[in-house]
mmCIF file of C-alpha atoms and ligand atoms in Angstrom:
data_model
loop_
_atom_site.group_PDB
_atom_site.id
_atom_site.type_symbol
_atom_site.label_atom_id
_atom_site.label_comp_id
_atom_site.label_asym_id
_atom_site.label_seq_id
_atom_site.Cartn_x
_atom_site.Cartn_y
_atom_site.Cartn_z
ATOM 1 C CA MET A 99 -2.430 -0.030 17.617
ATOM 2 C CA LYS A 100 -3.272 -3.673 17.531
ATOM 3 C CA ILE A 101 -0.246 -5.880 16.836
ATOM 4 C CA ILE A 102 -0.471 -9.439 15.551
ATOM 5 C CA THR A 103 2.785 -11.384 15.305
ATOM 6 C CA GLU A 104 3.095 -14.726 13.559
ATOM 7 C CA LYS A 105 6.139 -16.935 13.187
ATOM 8 C CA THR A 106 6.358 -16.612 9.410
ATOM 9 C CA ALA A 107 5.280 -14.252 6.665
ATOM 10 C CA THR A 108 3.047 -17.010 5.315
ATOM 11 C CA ALA A 109 1.199 -17.303 8.614
ATOM 12 C CA ALA A 110 0.974 -13.509 8.913
ATOM 13 C CA SER A 111 -0.465 -13.267 5.394
ATOM 14 C CA ALA A 112 -3.122 -15.773 6.440
ATOM 15 C CA ARG A 113 -4.022 -13.533 9.395
ATOM 16 C CA ALA A 114 -4.273 -10.547 7.065
ATOM 17 C CA PHE A 115 -6.481 -12.567 4.737
ATOM 18 C CA ALA A 116 -8.730 -13.476 7.680
ATOM 19 C CA ILE A 117 -9.251 -9.756 8.369
ATOM 20 C CA VAL A 118 -10.092 -9.072 4.711
ATOM 21 C CA ASN A 119 -12.369 -12.089 4.557
ATOM 22 C CA GLU A 120 -14.246 -11.104 7.695
ATOM 23 C CA LEU A 121 -14.917 -7.583 6.411
ATOM 24 C CA ALA A 122 -15.919 -8.872 2.972
ATOM 25 C CA GLN A 123 -18.365 -11.370 4.485
ATOM 26 C CA HIS A 124 -20.014 -8.492 6.366
ATOM 27 C CA ASP A 125 -20.165 -6.329 3.274
ATOM 28 C CA GLN A 126 -17.730 -3.832 4.772
ATOM 29 C CA LEU A 127 -15.288 -3.725 1.880
ATOM 30 C CA LYS A 128 -16.978 -1.438 -0.592
ATOM 31 C CA VAL A 129 -13.696 0.368 -1.179
ATOM 32 C CA MET A 130 -10.363 -1.324 -0.663
ATOM 33 C CA GLY A 131 -7.086 0.580 -0.592
ATOM 34 C CA LEU A 132 -4.311 -1.525 -2.079
ATOM 35 C CA ALA A 133 -0.532 -1.528 -2.000
ATOM 36 C CA THR A 134 2.150 -2.959 -4.249
ATOM 37 C CA GLY A 135 5.553 -4.355 -3.264
ATOM 38 C CA SER A 136 6.572 -7.831 -2.240
ATOM 39 C CA THR A 137 4.922 -7.749 1.186
ATOM 40 C CA PRO A 138 1.233 -8.063 0.170
ATOM 41 C CA LEU A 139 1.889 -10.837 -2.363
ATOM 42 C CA GLY A 140 0.982 -13.599 0.100
ATOM 43 C CA LEU A 141 -2.262 -11.818 0.941
ATOM 44 C CA TYR A 142 -3.106 -11.329 -2.721
ATOM 45 C CA LYS A 143 -2.411 -15.003 -3.429
ATOM 46 C CA LEU A 144 -4.867 -16.027 -0.715
ATOM 47 C CA ILE A 145 -7.451 -13.612 -2.099
ATOM 48 C CA ARG A 146 -6.922 -15.005 -5.615
ATOM 49 C CA GLU A 147 -7.452 -18.533 -4.345
ATOM 50 C CA SER A 148 -10.519 -17.605 -2.285
ATOM 51 C CA ASP A 149 -14.120 -17.419 -3.323
ATOM 52 C CA LEU A 150 -14.327 -13.736 -2.443
ATOM 53 C CA ASP A 151 -16.049 -11.607 -5.041
ATOM 54 C CA PHE A 152 -14.997 -7.975 -5.500
ATOM 55 C CA SER A 153 -17.046 -7.327 -8.592
ATOM 56 C CA HIS A 154 -19.223 -4.922 -6.590
ATOM 57 C CA SER A 155 -16.277 -3.244 -4.852
ATOM 58 C CA THR A 156 -13.895 -0.482 -5.842
ATOM 59 C CA SER A 157 -10.131 -0.477 -5.384
ATOM 60 C CA VAL A 158 -7.843 2.508 -5.048
ATOM 61 C CA ASN A 159 -4.100 2.032 -5.140
ATOM 62 C CA LEU A 160 -1.647 3.981 -3.051
ATOM 63 C CA ASP A 161 0.752 5.061 -5.725
ATOM 64 C CA GLU A 162 2.145 4.809 -9.229
ATOM 65 C CA TYR A 163 5.437 5.637 -10.884
ATOM 66 C CA VAL A 164 5.524 8.768 -13.021
ATOM 67 C CA GLY A 165 6.389 8.139 -16.647
ATOM 68 C CA LEU A 166 5.136 4.576 -17.014
ATOM 69 C CA GLN A 167 2.106 3.527 -19.023
ATOM 70 C CA PRO A 168 -0.365 1.180 -17.274
ATOM 71 C CA THR A 169 0.715 -1.490 -19.758
ATOM 72 C CA ASP A 170 4.375 -1.201 -18.734
ATOM 73 C CA PRO A 171 5.339 -4.381 -16.838
ATOM 74 C CA GLN A 172 7.088 -2.213 -14.211
ATOM 75 C CA SER A 173 4.017 -0.092 -13.528
ATOM 76 C CA TYR A 174 2.025 -0.666 -10.377
ATOM 77 C CA HIS A 175 -1.080 -0.883 -12.534
ATOM 78 C CA TYR A 176 0.432 -3.893 -14.281
ATOM 79 C CA PHE A 177 1.543 -5.381 -10.950
ATOM 80 C CA MET A 178 -1.984 -5.272 -9.578
ATOM 81 C CA GLN A 179 -3.420 -6.693 -12.769
ATOM 82 C CA GLU A 180 -1.025 -9.599 -12.607
ATOM 83 C CA HIS A 181 -1.230 -10.359 -8.886
ATOM 84 C CA LEU A 182 -4.872 -9.637 -8.134
ATOM 85 C CA PHE A 183 -7.214 -8.111 -10.691
ATOM 86 C CA SER A 184 -6.759 -10.767 -13.376
ATOM 87 C CA ALA A 185 -8.235 -13.303 -10.952
ATOM 88 C CA LYS A 186 -10.392 -10.943 -8.850
ATOM 89 C CA PRO A 187 -11.669 -8.044 -10.895
ATOM 90 C CA PHE A 188 -13.150 -5.114 -9.037
ATOM 91 C CA LYS A 189 -16.061 -3.073 -10.338
ATOM 92 C CA GLU A 190 -13.555 -0.268 -10.856
ATOM 93 C CA SER A 191 -9.907 0.152 -9.962
ATOM 94 C CA PHE A 192 -8.175 3.503 -9.610
ATOM 95 C CA PHE A 193 -4.513 4.525 -9.755
ATOM 96 C CA PRO A 194 -2.880 7.928 -10.003
ATOM 97 C CA ASP A 195 -2.307 8.423 -13.741
ATOM 98 C CA GLY A 196 1.436 7.818 -13.976
ATOM 99 C CA ALA A 197 1.375 8.331 -17.730
ATOM 100 C CA ASN A 198 0.328 11.980 -17.297
ATOM 101 C CA PRO A 199 3.249 14.294 -16.439
ATOM 102 C CA ASP A 200 0.874 17.111 -15.366
ATOM 103 C CA ALA A 201 1.225 16.640 -11.605
ATOM 104 C CA ALA A 202 -1.322 19.301 -10.680
ATOM 105 C CA ALA A 203 -4.001 17.657 -12.821
ATOM 106 C CA VAL A 204 -3.210 14.104 -11.713
ATOM 107 C CA THR A 205 -3.127 14.864 -7.998
ATOM 108 C CA LYS A 206 -6.324 16.909 -8.117
ATOM 109 C CA GLU A 207 -8.111 14.172 -10.021
ATOM 110 C CA TYR A 208 -6.947 11.477 -7.600
ATOM 111 C CA ASP A 209 -7.996 13.489 -4.559
ATOM 112 C CA GLN A 210 -11.452 13.664 -6.138
ATOM 113 C CA VAL A 211 -11.446 9.895 -6.644
ATOM 114 C CA LEU A 212 -10.552 9.401 -2.976
ATOM 115 C CA ALA A 213 -13.223 11.864 -1.834
ATOM 116 C CA GLN A 214 -15.818 9.961 -3.840
ATOM 117 C CA HIS A 215 -14.599 6.543 -2.659
ATOM 118 C CA PRO A 216 -13.816 6.625 1.062
ATOM 119 C CA ILE A 217 -11.566 3.683 1.894
ATOM 120 C CA ASP A 218 -12.979 0.964 4.152
ATOM 121 C CA LEU A 219 -9.706 -0.932 4.522
ATOM 122 C CA GLN A 220 -6.275 0.272 3.488
ATOM 123 C CA VAL A 221 -3.538 -2.327 3.067
ATOM 124 C CA LEU A 222 -0.069 -0.909 3.724
ATOM 125 C CA GLY A 223 3.514 -2.071 3.561
ATOM 126 C CA ILE A 224 6.322 -0.066 5.105
ATOM 127 C CA GLY A 225 9.717 1.015 3.802
ATOM 128 C CA GLN A 226 12.919 0.417 5.713
ATOM 129 C CA ASN A 227 12.941 4.175 6.301
ATOM 130 C CA GLY A 228 9.373 4.127 7.645
ATOM 131 C CA HIS A 229 7.708 5.347 4.459
ATOM 132 C CA ILE A 230 4.083 4.463 3.706
ATOM 133 C CA GLY A 231 3.007 4.647 0.099
ATOM 134 C CA PHE A 232 5.776 6.797 -1.353
ATOM 135 C CA ASN A 233 5.565 9.235 1.526
ATOM 136 C CA GLU A 234 9.224 9.476 2.380
ATOM 137 C CA PRO A 235 10.609 10.831 5.676
ATOM 138 C CA GLY A 236 9.848 14.527 6.017
ATOM 139 C CA THR A 237 6.480 14.368 4.231
ATOM 140 C CA SER A 238 3.856 16.557 5.880
ATOM 141 C CA PHE A 239 1.186 14.722 7.838
ATOM 142 C CA ASP A 240 -1.313 17.036 6.085
ATOM 143 C CA SER A 241 -0.371 15.823 2.611
ATOM 144 C CA HIS A 242 -2.902 14.632 0.082
ATOM 145 C CA THR A 243 -2.041 13.114 -3.302
ATOM 146 C CA HIS A 244 1.249 14.543 -4.486
ATOM 147 C CA ARG A 245 4.238 13.931 -6.713
ATOM 148 C CA VAL A 246 7.397 12.799 -4.941
ATOM 149 C CA ALA A 247 11.034 12.441 -5.845
ATOM 150 C CA LEU A 248 12.041 8.996 -4.633
ATOM 151 C CA THR A 249 14.897 8.838 -2.151
ATOM 152 C CA GLU A 250 18.083 7.005 -2.997
ATOM 153 C CA SER A 251 17.227 4.285 -0.460
ATOM 154 C CA THR A 252 13.833 3.672 -2.056
ATOM 155 C CA ILE A 253 15.349 3.629 -5.549
ATOM 156 C CA ALA A 254 17.933 1.132 -4.324
ATOM 157 C CA ALA A 255 15.264 -1.030 -2.627
ATOM 158 C CA ASN A 256 13.079 -1.041 -5.755
ATOM 159 C CA ALA A 257 15.972 -1.649 -8.158
ATOM 160 C CA ARG A 258 15.556 -5.389 -7.602
ATOM 161 C CA PHE A 259 12.484 -5.285 -9.813
ATOM 162 C CA PHE A 260 14.386 -3.668 -12.708
ATOM 163 C CA ASP A 261 17.247 -4.820 -14.924
ATOM 164 C CA ASN A 262 19.413 -2.028 -13.572
ATOM 165 C CA PRO A 263 18.968 0.844 -11.067
ATOM 166 C CA ASP A 264 19.013 3.483 -13.840
ATOM 167 C CA GLN A 265 15.647 2.188 -15.026
ATOM 168 C CA VAL A 266 13.889 2.878 -11.702
ATOM 169 C CA PRO A 267 11.661 5.919 -12.212
ATOM 170 C CA ARG A 268 12.787 8.911 -10.129
ATOM 171 C CA TYR A 269 9.282 10.227 -9.398
ATOM 172 C CA ALA A 270 5.976 8.787 -8.294
ATOM 173 C CA TYR A 271 2.477 9.997 -7.527
ATOM 174 C CA THR A 272 1.311 8.876 -4.126
ATOM 175 C CA MET A 273 -1.631 9.246 -1.834
ATOM 176 C CA GLY A 274 -0.552 11.550 0.989
ATOM 177 C CA ILE A 275 -0.404 10.843 4.693
ATOM 178 C CA ALA A 276 -3.747 12.576 5.260
ATOM 179 C CA SER A 277 -5.281 10.488 2.459
ATOM 180 C CA ILE A 278 -4.081 7.288 4.154
ATOM 181 C CA MET A 279 -5.216 8.439 7.596
ATOM 182 C CA ALA A 280 -8.723 9.020 6.199
ATOM 183 C CA ALA A 281 -9.168 5.264 5.689
ATOM 184 C CA LYS A 282 -11.647 3.735 8.119
ATOM 185 C CA ARG A 283 -9.354 0.788 8.903
ATOM 186 C CA ILE A 284 -5.714 0.107 8.136
ATOM 187 C CA ILE A 285 -3.687 -3.101 8.137
ATOM 188 C CA LEU A 286 0.056 -2.676 7.848
ATOM 189 C CA LEU A 287 2.049 -5.759 6.921
ATOM 190 C CA ALA A 288 5.781 -6.056 7.571
ATOM 191 C CA PHE A 289 7.988 -9.098 7.173
ATOM 192 C CA GLY A 290 11.703 -9.642 7.638
ATOM 193 C CA GLU A 291 14.372 -8.253 9.910
ATOM 194 C CA GLU A 292 15.124 -5.376 7.522
ATOM 195 C CA LYS A 293 11.752 -3.915 8.591
ATOM 196 C CA ALA A 294 12.340 -4.393 12.340
ATOM 197 C CA ALA A 295 13.804 -0.949 13.050
ATOM 198 C CA ALA A 296 11.053 0.835 11.125
ATOM 199 C CA ILE A 297 8.409 -1.163 13.011
ATOM 200 C CA GLN A 298 10.037 -0.399 16.333
ATOM 201 C CA GLN A 299 10.031 3.338 15.565
ATOM 202 C CA THR A 300 6.490 3.188 14.209
ATOM 203 C CA VAL A 301 5.145 1.571 17.371
ATOM 204 C CA ASN A 302 7.324 2.964 20.141
ATOM 205 C CA GLY A 303 8.946 6.066 18.717
ATOM 206 C CA PRO A 304 7.686 9.639 18.742
ATOM 207 C CA VAL A 305 5.050 10.600 16.184
ATOM 208 C CA THR A 306 7.248 12.455 13.726
ATOM 209 C CA PRO A 307 7.396 13.110 9.974
ATOM 210 C CA ALA A 308 10.922 11.635 10.167
ATOM 211 C CA VAL A 309 9.141 8.258 10.447
ATOM 212 C CA PRO A 310 6.007 8.654 8.310
ATOM 213 C CA ALA A 311 4.370 5.454 9.608
ATOM 214 C CA SER A 312 4.542 6.771 13.184
ATOM 215 C CA ILE A 313 1.414 8.840 12.448
ATOM 216 C CA LEU A 314 -0.499 5.555 12.526
ATOM 217 C CA GLN A 315 -0.314 5.741 16.335
ATOM 218 C CA ARG A 316 -3.033 8.395 15.983
ATOM 219 C CA HIS A 317 -5.350 6.351 13.762
ATOM 220 C CA PRO A 318 -8.300 4.771 15.602
ATOM 221 C CA ASP A 319 -8.237 1.378 13.842
ATOM 222 C CA VAL A 320 -4.798 0.130 12.833
ATOM 223 C CA THR A 321 -3.616 -3.483 12.925
ATOM 224 C CA LEU A 322 0.017 -4.356 12.362
ATOM 225 C CA VAL A 323 0.449 -7.887 11.040
ATOM 226 C CA LEU A 324 4.079 -8.921 11.475
ATOM 227 C CA ASP A 325 6.322 -11.913 11.236
ATOM 228 C CA GLU A 326 8.690 -12.602 14.114
ATOM 229 C CA GLU A 327 11.631 -10.942 12.413
ATOM 230 C CA ALA A 328 9.816 -7.675 11.775
ATOM 231 C CA ALA A 329 8.607 -7.726 15.391
ATOM 232 C CA SER A 330 12.052 -8.577 16.777
ATOM 233 C CA GLN A 331 12.832 -5.073 18.090
ATOM 234 C CA LEU A 332 9.484 -4.506 19.816
HETATM 235 P P1 PGA B 622 8.064 -4.134 0.024
HETATM 236 O O1 PGA B 622 7.877 -2.565 -0.024
HETATM 237 O O2 PGA B 622 6.741 -4.730 0.353
HETATM 238 O O3 PGA B 622 8.532 -4.518 -1.340
HETATM 239 O O4 PGA B 622 9.083 -4.409 1.097
HETATM 240 C C1 PGA B 622 7.139 -1.962 0.982
HETATM 241 C C2 PGA B 622 7.268 -0.464 0.869
HETATM 242 O O5 PGA B 622 8.329 0.027 0.459
HETATM 243 O O6 PGA B 622 6.306 0.232 1.223
#
């Protein structure tokens, strides 16, 4: 694993942008894997303000809540529209279809999307419990797209985006660990001391489903882009 540590999240986002920019300039971003959450917002802002053009690229997002329409302001589809696609449209953008309750159909369809669009660069955040996407602790490393019941800690962490915790959807569709590991390159961003323990376990701990991100130790091209607080236990 390559580890880049910057003093602040702003500086770390600039480093992440430099990686994206470099790949885009060399036409190596045909398919970009994208993440939601607060962590990539600085990166997306820099992309919005750049002169990069993704109109010939495809995006695939990690996950989507089950039960929300793409037009729902709490959906990840809406989040991406607001923070990136409105300014930087891609040729096509894929999400698991959160509006469809038929998990077997949705997950099969999304696995086909991923097979047809191999990811050049996957952007990841990390949960305080080490989750990547919505792959919570205990998820099989062999998993492909699947439906997950969110853990209480993830529901609590995401409740800040909702008026009250009861509104947080209880299920999501997510790319699996194997789907993420199939990406050619991965950058994982983590900011703040609340991520420090998860980063420490991801980098120095055993590779175990108890810490889903620990599997990244086995990926050939992973860069962690951290602020000082997230790196404070390394
Ligand atoms: P965050 O979420 O960027 O909002 O901290 C990251 C995650 O849970 O994967």
